Structure formats: C-alpha cells, structure tokens
Amino acid sequence: NAGVTQTPKFQVLKTGQSMTLQCAQDMNHNSMYWYRQDPGMGLRLIYYSASEGTTDKGEVPNGYNVSRLNKREFSLRLESAAPSQTSVYFCASSEGDRGNSPLHFGNGTRLTVT
Amino acid sequence: RKEVEQDPGPFNVPEGATVAFNCTYSNSASQSFFWYRQDCRKEPKLLMSVYSSGNEDGRFTAQLNRASQYISLLIRDSKLSDSATYLCVVNNEDDKIIFGKGTRLHILP
C-alpha cells in the first residue's frame, strides 16, 4: 500500500497564479485533512473532510478551497496564490472520526509563492 | 494558557542516555493523545498512542497524567537515529485535533 500520496512535491508560483494540490489515500479511510506547517507555527489545519461529500473549515481556511472528490481523494486549491501561502502542505487521513484514530500523513508539498 | 504546550528544546543528549519530554494540555475533557515523530523536511509519523494506563514500545514509554493534564515520552538508551522533532497531539471532546509545536531532540555521538 502506498498510504497517502501527495503531488506535486515542490512547486513555485507567482503571486496571483492558481494551483491544485492533489492527495489520495488507499487505506479506505473516512477522514482526510489538509495542514500547513510554517517555522515556529507548528501544524495548522486548513480544511478537513469527515466523509465523502463533506468538508469543513479548519483553523486557517482563507485563500483555500477543497474538494472531496471521492473517498480516496481530497484536493486543495489555491485560487490566487499569495506570498503568505509559502509553506509546506501536508495531507493526512484517518480511519475513524477526527482525532479518535491516528493521522497518516503524505510526504508533503513545498510551495513557494514569489 | 495555550491548548497544547511543549518545550521547543533543543534537547542535546549523549547517545545512550535517557531523555524525557512533557507536553501539557489545557482542556481537561481531552480524550485521545498521541506522540508523533518528525524528521527534518519529512512528514510527521505516528510514534505511539498514549493510553490512560501508560504504554511501552521497546525503548519508548508514554504516560498520561490526567490530574495534572500532561503526557510524557521517555526514551531509554537513546540512539543517533532518535534525533528528530517530537510532536504531542491532543484530541478534544469536540473532535478538534491540536498539535503541539514540537520538541527538538539531538542525540550526540
């Protein structure tokens, strides 16, 4: 099993450009998450999806949209990238309800917005 | 008080020594607790869940103290490969998952 797969691994965008970060899991997990990690800030939740067809805002949702395409896939879209969105983005999944089971993370996407 | 607090370190510990980290949490109704390990420029990976009765996995021991609202991680006979950042994770009764900012550990040869 591949676990949680994220693409791309690296991306450089100019301010105002858009892009979609892709995430897929093959563990048949119900819940999926998008986090960003910045130095000194720790992991911050952007959006999560408790099940297929549902999405909810996390701690820092502004400037992002998500789509839970099916049970396997959960994508994160930046419509108009800003330098403040330079970060490392991690997708994660968990088997059960939020927090009751551990999270499994993808390898991360390093995004730089110039 | 922050929801989840960890000493950021770094802890510089000689190889073979025992090292312990604590993590305090503010919500007394918190339900689930985990320790994750994160290597430099890598994703966090689950190290161990923390159970009320405490649990041990090889050289690693995790404890939960609900009265004082902290969890601990003890690493015995530390190895160079234990060098990493250790993240404390707490789940609250409203299913909110809170990550600590991590404690950096450097094992010195």
mmCIF file of N, CA, C and O in Angstrom, chain A residues 10 33 35 37 40-43 45 90 97-108 110, chain B residues 31-32 34 36 38 40-46 49 87 91-92 94-97 99-101:
data_model
loop_
_atom_site.group_PDB
_atom_site.id
_atom_site.type_symbol
_atom_site.label_atom_id
_atom_site.label_comp_id
_atom_site.label_asym_id
_atom_site.label_seq_id
_atom_site.Cartn_x
_atom_site.Cartn_y
_atom_site.Cartn_z
ATOM 1 N N PHE A 10 7.137 19.626 -5.005
ATOM 2 C CA PHE A 10 7.630 21.002 -4.957
ATOM 3 C C PHE A 10 6.861 21.831 -5.985
ATOM 4 O O PHE A 10 6.458 21.312 -7.029
ATOM 5 N N TYR A 33 -7.542 15.367 5.653
ATOM 6 C CA TYR A 33 -7.195 16.677 6.200
ATOM 7 C C TYR A 33 -6.133 17.340 5.320
ATOM 8 O O TYR A 33 -5.317 16.660 4.699
ATOM 9 N N TYR A 35 -3.150 20.250 6.093
ATOM 10 C CA TYR A 35 -2.445 21.085 7.055
ATOM 11 C C TYR A 35 -1.379 21.897 6.317
ATOM 12 O O TYR A 35 -0.874 21.493 5.272
ATOM 13 N N GLN A 37 2.410 23.794 7.434
ATOM 14 C CA GLN A 37 3.388 23.852 8.510
ATOM 15 C C GLN A 37 4.387 24.952 8.192
ATOM 16 O O GLN A 37 5.033 24.927 7.152
ATOM 17 N N GLY A 40 8.033 27.743 13.452
ATOM 18 C CA GLY A 40 7.567 28.406 14.661
ATOM 19 C C GLY A 40 6.064 28.385 14.870
ATOM 20 O O GLY A 40 5.575 28.825 15.900
ATOM 21 N N MET A 41 5.325 27.885 13.866
ATOM 22 C CA MET A 41 3.858 27.897 13.970
ATOM 23 C C MET A 41 3.284 26.504 14.178
ATOM 24 O O MET A 41 2.126 26.352 14.523
ATOM 25 N N GLY A 42 4.050 25.490 13.932
ATOM 26 C CA GLY A 42 3.509 24.144 14.040
ATOM 27 C C GLY A 42 2.550 23.829 12.906
ATOM 28 O O GLY A 42 2.449 24.566 11.930
ATOM 29 N N LEU A 43 1.846 22.747 13.039
ATOM 30 C CA LEU A 43 0.872 22.309 12.033
ATOM 31 C C LEU A 43 -0.452 23.023 12.273
ATOM 32 O O LEU A 43 -0.977 23.015 13.380
ATOM 33 N N LEU A 45 -4.458 23.378 10.760
ATOM 34 C CA LEU A 45 -5.454 22.734 9.913
ATOM 35 C C LEU A 45 -6.095 23.757 8.985
ATOM 36 O O LEU A 45 -6.594 24.794 9.424
ATOM 37 N N PHE A 90 0.749 19.477 4.082
ATOM 38 C CA PHE A 90 0.615 18.049 4.308
ATOM 39 C C PHE A 90 -0.847 17.645 4.224
ATOM 40 O O PHE A 90 -1.719 18.274 4.822
ATOM 41 N N ASP A 97 -13.430 8.783 13.196
ATOM 42 C CA ASP A 97 -13.771 10.176 13.423
ATOM 43 C C ASP A 97 -12.531 10.962 13.780
ATOM 44 O O ASP A 97 -11.529 10.422 14.225
ATOM 45 N N ARG A 98 -12.643 12.272 13.614
ATOM 46 C CA ARG A 98 -11.497 13.138 13.867
ATOM 47 C C ARG A 98 -10.897 12.889 15.241
ATOM 48 O O ARG A 98 -11.582 12.958 16.241
ATOM 49 N N GLY A 99 -9.643 12.596 15.256
ATOM 50 C CA GLY A 99 -8.891 12.547 16.499
ATOM 51 C C GLY A 99 -8.970 11.239 17.243
ATOM 52 O O GLY A 99 -8.140 10.984 18.102
ATOM 53 N N ASN A 100 -9.939 10.397 16.948
ATOM 54 C CA ASN A 100 -10.029 9.138 17.675
ATOM 55 C C ASN A 100 -9.043 8.105 17.168
ATOM 56 O O ASN A 100 -8.759 7.126 17.841
ATOM 57 N N SER A 101 -8.573 8.289 15.961
ATOM 58 C CA SER A 101 -7.577 7.384 15.417
ATOM 59 C C SER A 101 -6.441 8.234 14.868
ATOM 60 O O SER A 101 -6.644 9.396 14.512
ATOM 61 N N PRO A 102 -5.248 7.673 14.826
ATOM 62 C CA PRO A 102 -4.088 8.484 14.435
ATOM 63 C C PRO A 102 -4.151 8.919 12.975
ATOM 64 O O PRO A 102 -4.800 8.303 12.139
ATOM 65 N N LEU A 103 -3.451 9.988 12.689
ATOM 66 C CA LEU A 103 -3.364 10.515 11.337
ATOM 67 C C LEU A 103 -2.189 9.877 10.600
ATOM 68 O O LEU A 103 -1.140 9.616 11.187
ATOM 69 N N HIS A 104 -2.397 9.667 9.321
ATOM 70 C CA HIS A 104 -1.346 9.193 8.429
ATOM 71 C C HIS A 104 -1.088 10.306 7.421
ATOM 72 O O HIS A 104 -2.023 10.739 6.733
ATOM 73 N N PHE A 105 0.152 10.755 7.344
ATOM 74 C CA PHE A 105 0.488 11.914 6.526
ATOM 75 C C PHE A 105 1.111 11.519 5.197
ATOM 76 O O PHE A 105 1.807 10.491 5.094
ATOM 77 N N GLY A 106 0.878 12.365 4.198
ATOM 78 C CA GLY A 106 1.622 12.278 2.959
ATOM 79 C C GLY A 106 2.991 12.907 3.120
ATOM 80 O O GLY A 106 3.309 13.474 4.177
ATOM 81 N N ASN A 107 3.789 12.849 2.038
ATOM 82 C CA ASN A 107 5.163 13.336 2.097
ATOM 83 C C ASN A 107 5.285 14.853 2.114
ATOM 84 O O ASN A 107 6.359 15.375 2.391
ATOM 85 N N GLY A 108 4.225 15.542 1.794
ATOM 86 C CA GLY A 108 4.266 16.993 1.823
ATOM 87 C C GLY A 108 4.518 17.622 0.469
ATOM 88 O O GLY A 108 5.101 16.996 -0.429
ATOM 89 N N ARG A 110 6.120 21.264 -0.914
ATOM 90 C CA ARG A 110 6.801 22.519 -0.556
ATOM 91 C C ARG A 110 6.435 23.563 -1.591
ATOM 92 O O ARG A 110 6.818 23.438 -2.755
ATOM 93 N N GLN B 31 -9.528 13.773 25.034
ATOM 94 C CA GLN B 31 -9.850 12.345 25.052
ATOM 95 C C GLN B 31 -8.740 11.435 24.534
ATOM 96 O O GLN B 31 -8.564 10.339 25.046
ATOM 97 N N SER B 32 -8.074 11.866 23.485
ATOM 98 C CA SER B 32 -7.078 10.998 22.860
ATOM 99 C C SER B 32 -5.752 11.738 22.785
ATOM 100 O O SER B 32 -5.728 12.947 22.584
ATOM 101 N N PHE B 34 -1.490 11.411 21.473
ATOM 102 C CA PHE B 34 -0.536 10.717 20.617
ATOM 103 C C PHE B 34 0.812 11.422 20.670
ATOM 104 O O PHE B 34 0.880 12.636 20.883
ATOM 105 N N TYR B 36 3.965 11.935 17.932
ATOM 106 C CA TYR B 36 4.434 11.770 16.572
ATOM 107 C C TYR B 36 5.912 12.155 16.534
ATOM 108 O O TYR B 36 6.383 12.968 17.325
ATOM 109 N N GLN B 38 8.828 13.673 13.829
ATOM 110 C CA GLN B 38 9.012 14.311 12.524
ATOM 111 C C GLN B 38 10.496 14.548 12.292
ATOM 112 O O GLN B 38 11.155 15.272 13.038
ATOM 113 N N CYS B 40 13.666 15.971 9.889
ATOM 114 C CA CYS B 40 13.833 17.229 9.156
ATOM 115 C C CYS B 40 13.347 17.079 7.709
ATOM 116 O O CYS B 40 13.735 16.145 7.003
ATOM 117 N N ARG B 41 12.455 17.982 7.313
ATOM 118 C CA ARG B 41 11.939 18.037 5.946
ATOM 119 C C ARG B 41 11.134 16.784 5.558
ATOM 120 O O ARG B 41 11.032 16.439 4.390
ATOM 121 N N LYS B 42 10.589 16.125 6.565
ATOM 122 C CA LYS B 42 9.750 14.953 6.316
ATOM 123 C C LYS B 42 8.381 15.149 6.964
ATOM 124 O O LYS B 42 8.160 16.110 7.699
ATOM 125 N N GLU B 43 7.481 14.213 6.686
ATOM 126 C CA GLU B 43 6.163 14.297 7.284
ATOM 127 C C GLU B 43 6.167 13.742 8.712
ATOM 128 O O GLU B 43 6.998 12.901 9.053
ATOM 129 N N PRO B 44 5.216 14.166 9.541
ATOM 130 C CA PRO B 44 5.076 13.554 10.869
ATOM 131 C C PRO B 44 4.653 12.091 10.735
ATOM 132 O O PRO B 44 3.852 11.738 9.866
ATOM 133 N N LYS B 45 5.185 11.263 11.616
ATOM 134 C CA LYS B 45 4.792 9.853 11.636
ATOM 135 C C LYS B 45 4.423 9.464 13.057
ATOM 136 O O LYS B 45 5.100 9.878 14.012
ATOM 137 N N LEU B 46 3.373 8.666 13.177
ATOM 138 C CA LEU B 46 2.921 8.247 14.499
ATOM 139 C C LEU B 46 4.016 7.442 15.190
ATOM 140 O O LEU B 46 4.537 6.466 14.638
ATOM 141 N N SER B 49 0.483 5.872 20.438
ATOM 142 C CA SER B 49 -0.681 6.418 21.123
ATOM 143 C C SER B 49 -0.382 6.404 22.619
ATOM 144 O O SER B 49 0.480 5.645 23.080
ATOM 145 N N LEU B 87 6.335 15.532 18.314
ATOM 146 C CA LEU B 87 5.107 16.323 18.371
ATOM 147 C C LEU B 87 4.091 15.641 19.279
ATOM 148 O O LEU B 87 3.832 14.446 19.145
ATOM 149 N N ASN B 91 -6.527 15.288 21.265
ATOM 150 C CA ASN B 91 -7.857 15.400 20.670
ATOM 151 C C ASN B 91 -8.858 15.793 21.741
ATOM 152 O O ASN B 91 -8.937 15.139 22.784
ATOM 153 N N ASN B 92 -9.615 16.849 21.471
ATOM 154 C CA ASN B 92 -10.598 17.319 22.444
ATOM 155 C C ASN B 92 -11.954 16.667 22.219
ATOM 156 O O ASN B 92 -12.172 15.994 21.222
ATOM 157 N N ASP B 94 -14.629 17.871 21.308
ATOM 158 C CA ASP B 94 -15.325 18.354 20.125
ATOM 159 C C ASP B 94 -14.621 17.891 18.855
ATOM 160 O O ASP B 94 -14.835 18.449 17.783
ATOM 161 N N ASP B 95 -13.793 16.880 18.972
ATOM 162 C CA ASP B 95 -13.063 16.287 17.861
ATOM 163 C C ASP B 95 -12.025 17.214 17.258
ATOM 164 O O ASP B 95 -11.569 16.989 16.139
ATOM 165 N N LYS B 96 -11.673 18.246 17.961
ATOM 166 C CA LYS B 96 -10.626 19.139 17.465
ATOM 167 C C LYS B 96 -9.267 18.527 17.794
ATOM 168 O O LYS B 96 -9.002 18.166 18.941
ATOM 169 N N ILE B 97 -8.427 18.415 16.776
ATOM 170 C CA ILE B 97 -7.089 17.834 16.947
ATOM 171 C C ILE B 97 -6.103 18.977 17.121
ATOM 172 O O ILE B 97 -6.018 19.867 16.270
ATOM 173 N N PHE B 99 -2.164 20.059 17.654
ATOM 174 C CA PHE B 99 -0.755 19.685 17.588
ATOM 175 C C PHE B 99 0.071 20.642 18.439
ATOM 176 O O PHE B 99 -0.111 21.856 18.362
ATOM 177 N N GLY B 100 0.992 20.095 19.229
ATOM 178 C CA GLY B 100 2.000 20.941 19.824
ATOM 179 C C GLY B 100 3.003 21.354 18.764
ATOM 180 O O GLY B 100 3.030 20.794 17.662
ATOM 181 N N LYS B 101 3.826 22.336 19.092
ATOM 182 C CA LYS B 101 4.801 22.816 18.113
ATOM 183 C C LYS B 101 6.045 21.953 18.058
ATOM 184 O O LYS B 101 6.894 22.153 17.195
#
